[in-house]
Coordinates of C-alpha atoms in Angstrom, one line a residue:
M1 CA 92.5 125.5 98.6
N2 CA 89.0 124.2 98.8
D3 CA 87.6 122.1 101.7
Q4 CA 88.2 118.5 100.6
V5 CA 89.4 115.0 101.6
R6 CA 92.5 114.0 99.7
I7 CA 94.5 110.7 99.3
E8 CA 98.2 111.4 99.1
P9 CA 101.0 109.1 98.5
K10 CA 103.2 108.8 101.6
G11 CA 106.2 106.6 100.9
E12 CA 104.8 103.2 100.0
K13 CA 101.6 104.0 101.8
F14 CA 98.7 106.4 101.3
A15 CA 97.6 109.2 103.7
V16 CA 94.0 110.4 104.0
V17 CA 94.0 114.1 104.6
L18 CA 91.2 116.4 105.6
E19 CA 91.4 120.0 104.5
H20 CA 88.6 122.2 106.0
G21 CA 88.4 125.8 107.1
G22 CA 92.0 126.5 106.1
S23 CA 93.5 123.8 108.3
V24 CA 95.0 120.5 107.0
Q25 CA 94.9 117.3 109.1
E26 CA 96.3 113.9 108.3
M27 CA 93.4 111.6 109.4
D28 CA 95.0 108.2 108.7
V29 CA 97.6 106.2 106.8
R30 CA 96.7 103.1 105.0
D31 CA 98.8 100.3 103.4
T32 CA 97.1 100.3 100.0
Y33 CA 95.4 102.9 97.7
R34 CA 92.1 100.8 97.9
E35 CA 92.1 100.9 101.7
A36 CA 92.8 104.7 101.7
E37 CA 90.0 105.2 99.1
K38 CA 87.5 103.3 101.1
F39 CA 88.3 105.3 104.3
A40 CA 88.4 108.7 102.4
L41 CA 85.0 108.0 100.9
Y42 CA 83.6 107.1 104.3
L43 CA 85.0 110.3 105.8
A44 CA 83.9 112.4 103.0
E45 CA 80.4 111.2 103.3
R46 CA 80.3 112.1 107.0
V47 CA 81.7 115.6 106.5
K48 CA 79.9 116.2 103.2
L49 CA 83.1 116.9 101.1
D50 CA 84.5 115.5 97.9
V51 CA 87.5 113.1 97.7
F52 CA 90.5 113.9 95.4
Y53 CA 93.6 112.0 94.4
K54 CA 96.3 113.7 92.4
G55 CA 94.0 116.6 91.6
H56 CA 91.2 114.3 90.2
K57 CA 87.9 113.8 91.9
I58 CA 87.1 110.3 93.1
V59 CA 83.5 109.1 92.5
G60 CA 82.2 106.1 94.4
R61 CA 84.4 102.9 94.4
K62 CA 85.4 103.2 90.7
G63 CA 88.9 104.8 91.3
P64 CA 90.1 108.2 89.9
Q65 CA 87.9 109.8 87.4
W66 CA 90.2 111.4 84.8

């Protein structure tokens, strides 16, 4: 897979996952999608990667772009 930040459902919560250089690391778990999206966008800006949710690229704070 490509280097990316992903938001993944985790039970009733949402995990923010960093995939970089072939390794995958869960960075945080948030209670709501919106909280996870906010953190994922912050992280992605720092590491210069894109954010994805269910295979769709997230752009800004507008939610999934499909």
